[in-house]
Amino acid sequence: MFKRLHDTPTVTIKVNGQTVRARSGDTVAAALLAAGIDHCRTTPVTGAPRAPYCLMGVCFDCLVTIDGIGNRQGCLVPVREGMEVATQVGKREAGR
Amino acid sequence: MIAAADLSPAYDLIVIGGGPAGLAAASLAARAGLSTVLFDENPGVGGQIYRGITSTPVKNGTVLGEDYWAGAALASEAKASGASIVNGATVWTLDPSLAVGISIAGKARLVQAGRVIIATGALERPFPIPGWTLPGVMTAGAAQTTLKAQGLVPSGRTVLAGCGPLLWLLAAQLLRAGVKIEAMLETSSRRNWLRALPHLPDFLLSPYWRKGLGLMREVKAAVPVIPVQKLAATGAGKLKEVVYVSGGSERRLLADLLLLHHGVVPNVNLAMAAGAAHRWNERQLCFVPELDDDFGSSVPGIAIAGDGAGIAGGTAAAERGRIAAIAAVRALKPEASVPAPQVVRQKLAREEMGRAFLDVIYRPSDSFRRPEGDTIVCRCEEVTAQQVRATADMGCEGPNQMKAFLRSGMGPCQGRLCGLTVTELIAEQRRVSPAEVGYYRLRPPVKPITLAELASLPIGEAERKAVER
Ligand code: FES
């Protein structure tokens, strides 16, 4: 869906255990978009897949688990070397 | 990087939001000697309009345009002003005693303000078409955000749809960055032209029109612009086709990315939760706060500047921030020298001049604001238009009652993506005005906060008072 205009990725993160190269300055949501990962979570009501919609912190469709903490807004969190991201399934995983 | 533990327990002025209004307000106040902190949720300052202004990888100046780069001065001014600027900081509560609940990197604090300026800006108006929740459908603002902040551009078949200045600007920026746009589907009604005519003289005097015409010319030279009366996104699990009706016939476009936009509306959540009175604005089709000449809200000590005060754009936002900051300085430190408010007000009046014309000409059509059938209205709880309409017909009078029936507005976005739609649908079913229906009642926390974050609050007398009520 998206590609980088020029910068080469320099940061490595893990998404669902797979290595993904990102650029320092990416948010988690941007890194997922650039890597062609087509959804962040599935919905609690019907299990429909969702991907980032607003990229400005209002829609919450970018919720992912980051370093073991669930329901983080991927569009607000900058990537860090070694970060472990997991897409979320169904019910919002409260308290995780 | 400032951590929660580094914050002072109290500041003269707390500014919430680091876009043009917040940056201008914080600079002016700090320069006048107020202890000032600015909290912003994003990784860097600039808000949406100047997103990534201090860090963008898009170095070719023409891609984003000179209006974008004007934000650099605001950012560096704010940095030099002595205000503490804290990014990655989420405000989850603000109460009438001016205690601000803030969370930074998982640690929460309550900080006391002498004055508060809310500068949380705008968000894109909900655009509830069939299929708008599919991966591959995003807001135009989202594409612009990631272009500015990360230098990402759409790579597949890209379609833009909707109306308004931002859609044209995005189209031009993407073209300059080398992106191919399959089509721009224009959703505003031709009839708007007639209603907009009375506002044309003012518009012609404003800075907008020359720029606007230039952008439209640039886009039309490269992209087919098609007026549409109906719009839907279809696909299994992700976007495959954009379906539209133009001039009575249905057409389909293969697409990987559909970017939607029909205007922006004030982001009211924090201001409403703080108790600031709002009213319906029929021309802008949204709720706006009731404000005095200095952008003071109905809650003493809380001002609302920028697009959160009603949509007027980025340059107007900065002037509004300055006016609110001058009022704060006058209240807390009358002896300090500040710019003459009349001069700032004149600049603001000039910036606001062409707005009425834009509001009317790009008024989104009823059918794009008030969906029908099983089109999703509340994205979080997956509530459909049909459900909202039927529940209103059963006698449910307002959005708050609707929550109890359908859970609409009770998901994590707290009504940000459905509030206006639900209000307008209920109003249409009841045949009353949205003003009468009202909006969701919003309560803190305005952003989800975990128990662990709450537990990290240091417990002192002030904090106890702030939570026991
Ligand atoms: S993409 Fe909307 S909140 Fe992150």
Coordinates of C-alpha atoms and ligand atoms in Angstrom, one line a residue:
Chain A
M1 CA 0.0 0.0 0.0
F2 CA 2.8 2.4 0.8
K3 CA 6.5 2.8 -0.1
R4 CA 9.3 4.9 1.1
L5 CA 10.2 8.0 -0.8
H6 CA 13.9 7.6 -0.2
D7 CA 15.2 6.8 3.2
T8 CA 16.7 3.4 3.8
P9 CA 15.4 1.5 6.9
T10 CA 17.9 1.4 9.7
V11 CA 16.0 -0.1 12.7
T12 CA 15.0 -3.7 13.1
I13 CA 11.8 -4.7 14.9
K14 CA 9.9 -8.0 15.1
V15 CA 6.3 -8.2 14.0
N16 CA 4.6 -11.5 15.0
G17 CA 8.1 -12.9 15.3
Q18 CA 9.1 -11.9 11.8
T19 CA 11.9 -9.4 11.3
V20 CA 10.8 -6.1 9.8
R21 CA 13.1 -3.3 8.8
A22 CA 12.0 0.2 9.8
R23 CA 13.4 3.7 9.8
S24 CA 14.1 5.7 12.9
G25 CA 11.3 8.2 12.9
D26 CA 8.7 5.7 11.9
T27 CA 5.8 5.1 14.2
V28 CA 4.9 1.4 14.7
A29 CA 1.8 1.9 12.4
A30 CA 4.0 3.5 9.7
A31 CA 6.5 0.7 9.9
L32 CA 3.7 -1.9 9.4
L33 CA 2.3 0.0 6.4
A34 CA 5.7 0.3 4.8
A35 CA 6.3 -3.4 5.4
G36 CA 3.0 -4.3 3.6
I37 CA 1.4 -5.8 6.7
D38 CA -2.2 -5.4 5.9
H39 CA -3.9 -5.3 9.2
C40 CA -3.1 -4.5 12.9
R41 CA -6.0 -6.3 14.6
T42 CA -9.3 -8.0 14.2
T43 CA -12.4 -6.5 15.8
P44 CA -14.0 -7.8 19.0
V45 CA -17.5 -7.9 17.6
T46 CA -17.3 -9.6 14.2
G47 CA -13.6 -10.4 13.9
A48 CA -13.1 -8.1 10.9
P49 CA -9.6 -7.1 10.1
R50 CA -8.6 -3.4 10.6
A51 CA -5.7 -1.4 9.5
P52 CA -4.6 2.1 10.6
Y53 CA -7.3 4.6 9.5
C54 CA -6.4 8.1 10.8
L55 CA -2.7 7.9 11.8
M56 CA -3.4 10.7 14.3
G57 CA -4.5 8.9 17.4
V58 CA -8.2 9.2 17.1
C59 CA -9.6 6.0 15.5
F60 CA -7.8 3.2 17.5
D61 CA -7.8 0.9 14.6
C62 CA -4.0 0.7 14.9
L63 CA -4.1 -1.1 18.3
V64 CA -1.3 -3.6 18.6
T65 CA 0.7 -5.3 21.4
I66 CA 4.1 -3.6 21.8
D67 CA 6.7 -5.3 24.0
G68 CA 4.0 -7.3 25.8
I69 CA 1.7 -4.4 26.5
G70 CA -1.6 -4.7 24.6
N71 CA -3.8 -2.0 23.1
R72 CA -1.1 0.5 22.3
Q73 CA -1.9 3.0 19.6
G74 CA 0.7 2.0 16.9
C75 CA 0.4 5.4 15.2
L76 CA 1.6 7.3 18.4
V77 CA 4.5 5.0 19.4
P78 CA 7.9 5.5 17.7
V79 CA 9.8 2.3 16.7
R80 CA 12.9 1.3 18.7
E81 CA 15.5 -1.2 17.8
G82 CA 14.5 -4.7 19.0
M83 CA 10.9 -3.7 19.6
E84 CA 8.5 -6.7 19.6
V85 CA 5.1 -6.0 18.0
A86 CA 2.2 -8.3 17.7
T87 CA -1.1 -7.9 15.9
Q88 CA -4.2 -8.3 18.1
V89 CA -7.0 -10.7 17.7
G90 CA -10.7 -10.1 18.6
K91 CA -11.4 -8.9 22.1
R92 CA -9.4 -5.9 23.2
E93 CA -6.9 -7.5 25.5
A94 CA -7.5 -5.4 28.5
G95 CA -4.8 -5.3 31.2
R96 CA -2.3 -7.2 29.1
Chain B
M1 CA 13.2 13.7 26.6
I2 CA 11.2 14.9 29.6
A3 CA 9.8 12.1 31.9
A4 CA 6.7 12.3 34.1
A5 CA 9.0 12.5 37.2
D6 CA 10.7 15.6 35.8
L7 CA 7.5 17.7 35.7
S8 CA 6.9 20.4 38.2
P9 CA 3.8 20.0 40.4
A10 CA 2.4 23.2 39.0
Y11 CA 2.8 25.6 36.1
D12 CA 1.4 29.1 35.3
L13 CA 0.2 27.8 32.0
I14 CA -0.4 24.4 30.6
V15 CA -0.9 24.2 26.8
I16 CA -2.4 21.0 25.5
G17 CA -1.5 20.3 21.8
G18 CA 1.6 21.2 19.8
G19 CA 0.1 22.4 16.6
P20 CA 0.3 26.0 15.4
A21 CA -2.1 27.3 18.2
G22 CA -0.3 25.5 21.0
L23 CA 3.2 26.4 19.7
A24 CA 2.3 30.1 19.3
A25 CA 0.6 30.2 22.7
A26 CA 3.4 28.5 24.6
S27 CA 6.1 30.7 23.0
L28 CA 4.3 34.0 23.7
A29 CA 3.5 33.0 27.3
A30 CA 7.0 31.7 28.1
R31 CA 8.6 34.8 26.6
A32 CA 6.4 36.9 28.8
G33 CA 7.7 35.0 31.8
L34 CA 5.0 32.5 32.6
S35 CA 6.2 29.1 33.6
T36 CA 4.8 27.2 30.7
V37 CA 4.6 23.5 29.7
L38 CA 3.2 22.2 26.4
F39 CA 2.0 18.6 26.3
D40 CA 1.6 16.9 23.0
E41 CA 0.7 13.3 22.3
N42 CA 2.7 12.8 19.1
P43 CA 6.4 12.0 18.8
G44 CA 7.2 15.5 17.6
V45 CA 5.6 19.0 17.5
G46 CA 3.7 20.5 14.6
G47 CA 0.3 19.1 15.1
Q48 CA -1.3 17.7 12.0
I49 CA -0.6 20.6 9.6
Y50 CA 3.1 20.9 10.5
R51 CA 3.4 17.2 11.2
G52 CA 7.1 16.1 11.4
I53 CA 8.3 19.7 10.9
T54 CA 11.5 19.2 12.8
S55 CA 12.2 15.7 11.5
T56 CA 10.6 15.1 8.1
P57 CA 12.7 13.0 5.7
V58 CA 11.0 14.8 2.8
K59 CA 13.7 17.3 2.1
N60 CA 12.5 18.4 -1.4
G61 CA 10.8 21.6 -0.3
T62 CA 8.3 21.7 -3.2
V63 CA 6.6 18.4 -2.3
L64 CA 5.0 19.6 0.9
G65 CA 4.9 23.3 -0.2
E66 CA 5.9 26.6 1.4
D67 CA 2.8 26.7 3.6
Y68 CA 4.1 23.6 5.4
W69 CA 7.6 25.0 5.8
A70 CA 6.2 28.1 7.5
G71 CA 5.7 25.8 10.5
A72 CA 9.4 25.5 11.1
A73 CA 9.6 29.1 12.4
L74 CA 6.8 28.4 14.9
A75 CA 8.6 25.3 16.2
S76 CA 11.9 26.9 16.6
E77 CA 10.4 29.9 18.3
A78 CA 8.6 27.7 20.8
K79 CA 11.8 25.8 21.4
A80 CA 13.8 29.0 22.1
S81 CA 11.0 30.5 24.2
G82 CA 11.8 28.6 27.4
A83 CA 8.6 26.7 27.5
S84 CA 9.0 23.0 28.4
I85 CA 7.8 21.0 25.4
V86 CA 6.8 17.4 26.2
N87 CA 6.0 15.1 23.4
G88 CA 4.6 11.6 23.8
A89 CA 2.5 13.0 26.6
T90 CA -1.2 12.0 26.6
V91 CA -3.6 14.2 28.6
W92 CA -6.3 11.9 30.0
T93 CA -8.1 14.4 32.2
L94 CA -8.6 18.1 32.8
D95 CA -11.0 19.3 35.4
P96 CA -12.5 22.7 36.3
S97 CA -9.9 23.1 39.1
L98 CA -7.3 23.1 36.3
A99 CA -5.7 19.9 37.4
V100 CA -4.3 18.1 34.3
G101 CA -3.8 14.3 34.3
I102 CA -0.9 13.4 32.1
S103 CA 0.7 10.1 31.1
I104 CA 4.2 9.9 29.7
A105 CA 5.8 6.5 28.8
G106 CA 3.3 4.6 31.0
K107 CA 3.8 6.9 34.0
A108 CA 0.9 9.2 35.1
R109 CA 1.1 12.5 37.0
L110 CA -1.4 15.2 38.0
V111 CA -0.1 18.7 37.3
Q112 CA -1.8 21.9 38.5
A113 CA -2.2 24.9 36.1
G114 CA -2.9 28.5 36.7
R115 CA -4.4 28.7 33.3
V116 CA -5.0 26.1 30.5
I117 CA -5.1 26.5 26.8
I118 CA -6.6 23.6 25.0
A119 CA -5.1 23.4 21.4
T120 CA -6.1 19.9 20.4
G121 CA -7.1 21.0 17.0
A122 CA -9.3 19.2 14.5
L123 CA -9.9 15.7 13.2
E124 CA -11.4 14.6 9.9
R125 CA -15.2 14.5 9.8
P126 CA -16.5 11.0 9.9
F127 CA -17.0 9.7 6.4
P128 CA -19.3 6.7 6.8
I129 CA -19.6 5.0 3.4
P130 CA -20.1 1.3 2.9
G131 CA -16.8 -0.5 3.4
W132 CA -15.0 2.4 5.1
T133 CA -13.6 0.0 7.8
L134 CA -11.8 -2.2 5.3
P135 CA -8.0 -2.2 5.4
G136 CA -7.0 -0.1 2.4
V137 CA -9.4 2.7 3.2
M138 CA -7.8 5.5 5.2
T139 CA -8.3 9.2 5.6
A140 CA -6.6 11.6 3.3
G141 CA -5.1 13.2 6.5
A142 CA -3.5 9.8 7.3
A143 CA -1.8 9.7 4.0
Q144 CA -0.6 13.2 4.5
T145 CA 0.6 12.5 8.0
T146 CA 2.8 9.6 6.9
L147 CA 4.1 11.5 3.9
K148 CA 5.2 14.4 6.2
A149 CA 6.4 12.4 9.1
Q150 CA 7.9 9.3 7.5
G151 CA 8.2 10.0 3.8
L152 CA 5.8 7.2 2.9
V153 CA 3.7 7.5 -0.2
P154 CA 1.0 5.2 -1.6
S155 CA 2.4 2.5 -3.9
G156 CA -0.6 0.8 -5.5
R157 CA -3.7 2.0 -7.3
T158 CA -4.7 5.0 -5.3
V159 CA -8.1 6.8 -5.4
L160 CA -9.0 10.0 -3.5
A161 CA -12.6 10.7 -2.7
G162 CA -14.5 13.5 -1.0
C163 CA -14.2 17.3 -1.0
G164 CA -12.4 20.2 0.6
P165 CA -9.1 22.1 0.4
L166 CA -7.1 19.4 2.2
L167 CA -8.1 16.8 -0.5
W168 CA -6.7 19.0 -3.3
L169 CA -3.6 19.8 -1.3
L170 CA -2.9 16.1 -0.6
A171 CA -3.5 15.3 -4.3
A172 CA -1.0 17.9 -5.3
Q173 CA 1.6 16.8 -2.7
L174 CA 1.3 13.2 -3.8
L175 CA 1.7 14.1 -7.5
R176 CA 4.8 16.2 -6.7
A177 CA 6.2 13.1 -4.9
G178 CA 5.7 11.1 -8.0
V179 CA 2.6 9.2 -7.0
K180 CA 0.0 8.2 -9.7
I181 CA -3.6 8.9 -8.7
E182 CA -6.2 6.9 -10.5
A183 CA -9.0 9.3 -9.9
M184 CA -10.4 12.0 -7.6
L185 CA -14.0 11.4 -6.8
E186 CA -15.6 14.7 -5.9
T187 CA -18.5 14.4 -3.5
S188 CA -19.7 17.9 -2.9
S189 CA -22.9 19.1 -4.6
R190 CA -22.9 21.5 -7.5
R191 CA -25.8 23.2 -5.7
N192 CA -23.4 24.5 -3.1
W193 CA -22.1 27.0 -5.6
L194 CA -25.2 29.1 -5.5
R195 CA -25.3 29.2 -1.7
A196 CA -21.6 30.1 -1.6
L197 CA -21.9 33.1 -3.9
P198 CA -22.7 35.7 -1.2
H199 CA -19.4 34.8 0.5
L200 CA -17.4 35.1 -2.7
P201 CA -16.3 38.7 -2.4
D202 CA -14.6 38.0 1.0
F203 CA -13.0 34.9 -0.4
L204 CA -11.5 36.8 -3.3
L205 CA -9.8 39.1 -0.7
S206 CA -8.4 36.1 1.3
P207 CA -5.1 34.4 0.7
Y208 CA -6.9 31.1 -0.1
W209 CA -8.3 31.7 -3.5
R210 CA -5.1 32.1 -5.5
K211 CA -3.5 29.1 -3.8
G212 CA -6.7 27.0 -4.1
L213 CA -7.1 27.7 -7.8
G214 CA -3.4 26.9 -8.4
L215 CA -3.7 23.5 -6.6
M216 CA -6.9 22.6 -8.5
R217 CA -5.3 23.4 -11.8
E218 CA -2.2 21.3 -10.9
V219 CA -4.3 18.3 -9.9
K220 CA -6.8 18.5 -12.8
A221 CA -3.9 18.4 -15.3
A222 CA -2.9 15.0 -14.0
V223 CA -5.9 13.3 -12.5
P224 CA -9.4 12.6 -13.7
V225 CA -11.8 14.5 -11.4
I226 CA -15.2 12.8 -11.4
P227 CA -18.3 14.2 -9.6
V228 CA -20.0 11.3 -7.7
Q229 CA -23.3 11.0 -5.9
K230 CA -22.7 7.6 -4.3
L231 CA -19.6 5.9 -3.0
A232 CA -18.7 2.5 -1.5
A233 CA -15.5 0.5 -0.8
T234 CA -15.8 -3.3 -1.4
G235 CA -13.5 -6.3 -1.0
A236 CA -13.1 -9.3 1.2
G237 CA -10.9 -8.5 4.1
K238 CA -9.3 -5.6 2.3
L239 CA -10.1 -3.0 -0.3
K240 CA -10.5 -4.3 -3.9
E241 CA -12.8 -1.9 -5.7
V242 CA -14.2 1.5 -5.3
V243 CA -17.8 1.6 -6.5
Y244 CA -19.4 5.0 -7.4
V245 CA -22.4 6.5 -9.1
S246 CA -21.7 9.4 -11.4
G247 CA -24.4 11.0 -13.5
G248 CA -26.8 8.1 -12.9
S249 CA -24.5 5.2 -13.8
E250 CA -22.6 2.9 -11.5
R251 CA -18.9 2.4 -12.1
R252 CA -16.1 0.4 -10.5
L253 CA -12.5 1.2 -10.1
L254 CA -9.9 -1.4 -9.0
A255 CA -8.0 0.2 -6.0
D256 CA -5.4 -0.7 -3.4
L257 CA -5.9 2.5 -1.4
L258 CA -8.9 4.8 -1.0
L259 CA -8.3 8.0 0.8
L260 CA -11.4 9.7 2.2
H261 CA -11.9 13.3 3.3
H262 CA -14.7 15.7 3.5
G263 CA -13.6 18.4 5.8
V264 CA -12.3 18.7 9.4
V265 CA -14.2 19.3 12.6
P266 CA -13.1 20.4 16.1
N267 CA -11.7 17.6 18.3
V268 CA -14.0 18.4 21.2
N269 CA -13.4 15.5 23.5
L270 CA -11.1 17.1 26.0
A271 CA -12.9 20.4 26.1
M272 CA -16.3 18.8 26.6
A273 CA -15.0 16.5 29.3
A274 CA -13.6 19.5 31.1
G275 CA -17.1 20.9 31.1
A276 CA -16.8 23.6 28.4
A277 CA -20.2 24.5 26.9
H278 CA -20.5 23.8 23.1
R279 CA -23.2 24.6 20.6
W280 CA -24.1 23.3 17.2
N281 CA -22.7 25.3 14.2
E282 CA -24.9 24.8 11.2
R283 CA -22.5 26.2 8.7
Q284 CA -19.7 24.0 9.8
L285 CA -22.0 21.1 10.7
C286 CA -20.3 20.4 14.0
F287 CA -20.2 21.3 17.7
V288 CA -18.0 24.3 18.6
P289 CA -17.2 25.7 22.0
E290 CA -18.8 28.8 23.3
L291 CA -15.9 31.3 23.6
D292 CA -15.3 34.9 24.5
D293 CA -13.1 37.3 22.5
D294 CA -10.0 35.9 24.1
F295 CA -11.0 32.3 23.3
G296 CA -11.9 31.8 27.0
S297 CA -14.4 28.9 27.4
S298 CA -17.3 28.7 29.8
V299 CA -14.9 27.1 32.4
P300 CA -12.9 29.9 34.1
G301 CA -9.2 29.6 33.3
I302 CA -9.6 27.3 30.3
A303 CA -9.2 28.8 26.8
I304 CA -9.6 26.9 23.6
A305 CA -7.5 28.1 20.6
G306 CA -6.8 26.8 17.1
D307 CA -9.2 24.7 15.1
G308 CA -10.7 23.3 18.3
A309 CA -12.4 26.7 18.5
G310 CA -14.1 26.2 15.1
I311 CA -12.3 25.5 11.9
A312 CA -10.2 28.3 10.5
G313 CA -7.0 26.7 9.4
G314 CA -3.4 26.7 10.5
T315 CA -2.3 30.3 10.2
A316 CA -5.5 31.5 12.0
A317 CA -4.8 28.9 14.7
A318 CA -1.5 30.5 15.5
E319 CA -3.1 33.9 15.9
R320 CA -5.8 32.4 18.1
G321 CA -3.2 30.8 20.3
R322 CA -1.5 34.2 20.7
I323 CA -4.7 35.9 21.7
A324 CA -5.4 33.2 24.3
A325 CA -1.9 33.5 25.6
I326 CA -2.0 37.2 25.9
A327 CA -5.1 36.8 28.0
A328 CA -3.3 34.3 30.2
V329 CA -0.4 36.6 30.7
R330 CA -2.6 39.5 31.5
A331 CA -4.4 37.5 34.1
L332 CA -1.4 36.0 35.8
K333 CA 1.3 38.6 35.3
P334 CA -0.2 41.9 34.3
E335 CA 3.1 43.7 34.5
A336 CA 4.7 41.6 31.7
S337 CA 4.9 43.1 28.2
V338 CA 2.9 41.3 25.5
P339 CA 2.2 42.1 21.8
A340 CA -0.7 44.5 21.2
P341 CA -3.8 42.3 21.0
Q342 CA -5.5 44.6 18.4
V343 CA -2.7 43.8 15.9
V344 CA -3.0 40.1 16.4
R345 CA -6.8 40.3 16.1
Q346 CA -6.5 42.1 12.8
K347 CA -4.2 39.4 11.5
L348 CA -6.7 36.8 12.6
A349 CA -9.6 38.6 10.9
R350 CA -7.6 38.5 7.7
E351 CA -6.9 34.8 8.0
E352 CA -10.5 33.9 8.8
M353 CA -11.8 35.9 5.9
G354 CA -12.3 33.3 3.2
R355 CA -13.6 30.6 5.5
A356 CA -17.4 31.1 5.1
F357 CA -17.0 30.5 1.3
L358 CA -15.0 27.3 1.8
D359 CA -17.5 26.0 4.5
V360 CA -20.4 26.5 2.1
I361 CA -18.9 25.4 -1.1
Y362 CA -17.4 22.2 0.4
R363 CA -20.4 21.5 2.7
P364 CA -20.5 17.7 2.6
S365 CA -23.7 16.3 1.1
D366 CA -26.4 14.9 3.4
S367 CA -26.1 11.4 1.9
F368 CA -22.4 11.3 2.8
R369 CA -23.0 12.4 6.4
R370 CA -26.1 10.4 7.1
P371 CA -25.6 6.8 5.9
E372 CA -28.3 4.2 5.6
G373 CA -28.7 0.4 5.8
D374 CA -25.9 -1.7 7.1
T375 CA -23.2 0.9 6.6
I376 CA -21.2 1.0 9.8
V377 CA -21.5 4.2 11.9
C378 CA -19.6 3.3 15.0
R379 CA -16.4 1.7 13.9
C380 CA -15.4 0.5 17.4
E381 CA -18.6 -1.4 18.3
E382 CA -19.6 -2.0 14.7
V383 CA -23.0 -0.4 15.0
T384 CA -24.9 0.3 11.7
A385 CA -26.9 3.2 10.4
Q386 CA -30.0 1.1 10.3
Q387 CA -29.6 0.2 14.0
V388 CA -29.2 3.8 15.0
R389 CA -32.1 4.9 12.9
A390 CA -34.4 2.1 14.2
T391 CA -33.4 2.8 17.8
A392 CA -34.2 6.5 17.3
D393 CA -37.6 5.5 15.8
M394 CA -38.3 3.5 18.9
G395 CA -38.1 6.7 20.9
C396 CA -34.4 6.9 21.8
E397 CA -33.9 10.7 21.9
G398 CA -30.2 11.3 22.1
P399 CA -26.7 9.9 21.7
N400 CA -26.3 9.1 25.4
Q401 CA -29.4 6.9 25.5
M402 CA -28.2 5.4 22.3
K403 CA -25.1 4.2 24.1
A404 CA -27.2 2.1 26.4
F405 CA -29.0 0.4 23.5
L406 CA -26.2 -0.1 21.0
R407 CA -22.9 0.7 22.7
S408 CA -22.2 3.2 20.0
G409 CA -19.6 5.7 21.2
M410 CA -18.5 3.4 24.0
G411 CA -15.4 1.8 22.3
P412 CA -11.9 3.1 22.6
C413 CA -12.3 6.1 20.2
Q414 CA -14.9 7.4 22.6
G415 CA -17.2 8.7 19.8
R416 CA -14.6 10.6 17.9
L417 CA -15.4 8.7 14.7
C418 CA -19.2 8.4 15.2
G419 CA -20.4 11.2 17.4
L420 CA -21.5 13.6 14.7
T421 CA -23.0 10.9 12.6
V422 CA -25.1 9.5 15.5
T423 CA -26.3 13.0 16.4
E424 CA -27.3 13.8 12.8
L425 CA -29.0 10.4 12.3
I426 CA -31.1 10.8 15.4
A427 CA -31.9 14.4 14.4
E428 CA -33.0 13.2 10.9
Q429 CA -35.2 10.4 12.3
R430 CA -36.8 12.7 14.9
R431 CA -37.1 15.6 12.5
V432 CA -35.4 18.0 14.9
S433 CA -32.1 19.9 14.6
P434 CA -28.8 18.4 15.8
A435 CA -28.6 21.3 18.3
E436 CA -31.6 19.8 20.0
V437 CA -30.3 16.2 19.9
G438 CA -26.9 17.2 21.4
Y439 CA -23.7 15.3 21.5
Y440 CA -22.2 12.4 23.6
R441 CA -21.7 13.4 27.2
L442 CA -17.9 13.0 27.6
R443 CA -16.2 12.1 30.8
P444 CA -12.6 11.6 31.8
P445 CA -10.5 9.8 31.1
V446 CA -10.6 11.1 27.6
K447 CA -8.0 8.7 26.5
P448 CA -7.8 5.1 27.8
I449 CA -5.4 4.8 30.7
T450 CA -4.3 1.6 32.3
L451 CA -4.6 0.7 36.0
A452 CA -0.9 0.4 36.1
E453 CA -0.6 4.0 34.9
L454 CA -3.1 5.2 37.5
A455 CA -1.2 3.3 40.1
S456 CA 1.9 5.2 39.2
L457 CA 0.4 8.4 40.4
P458 CA 2.2 9.8 43.4
I459 CA -0.4 10.2 46.2
G460 CA -0.3 13.7 47.8
E461 CA -3.0 15.9 49.1
A462 CA -3.7 17.6 45.8
E463 CA -3.9 14.4 43.9
R464 CA -6.3 12.9 46.5
K465 CA -8.5 15.9 46.1
A466 CA -8.3 15.6 42.3
V467 CA -9.6 12.1 42.2
E468 CA -12.1 12.1 45.1
R469 CA -15.1 13.9 43.9
Ligands
FES1 S1 -4.5 4.9 13.2 FE1 -6.1 5.9 14.1 S2 -5.5 5.9 16.2 FE2 -3.8 5.1 15.2

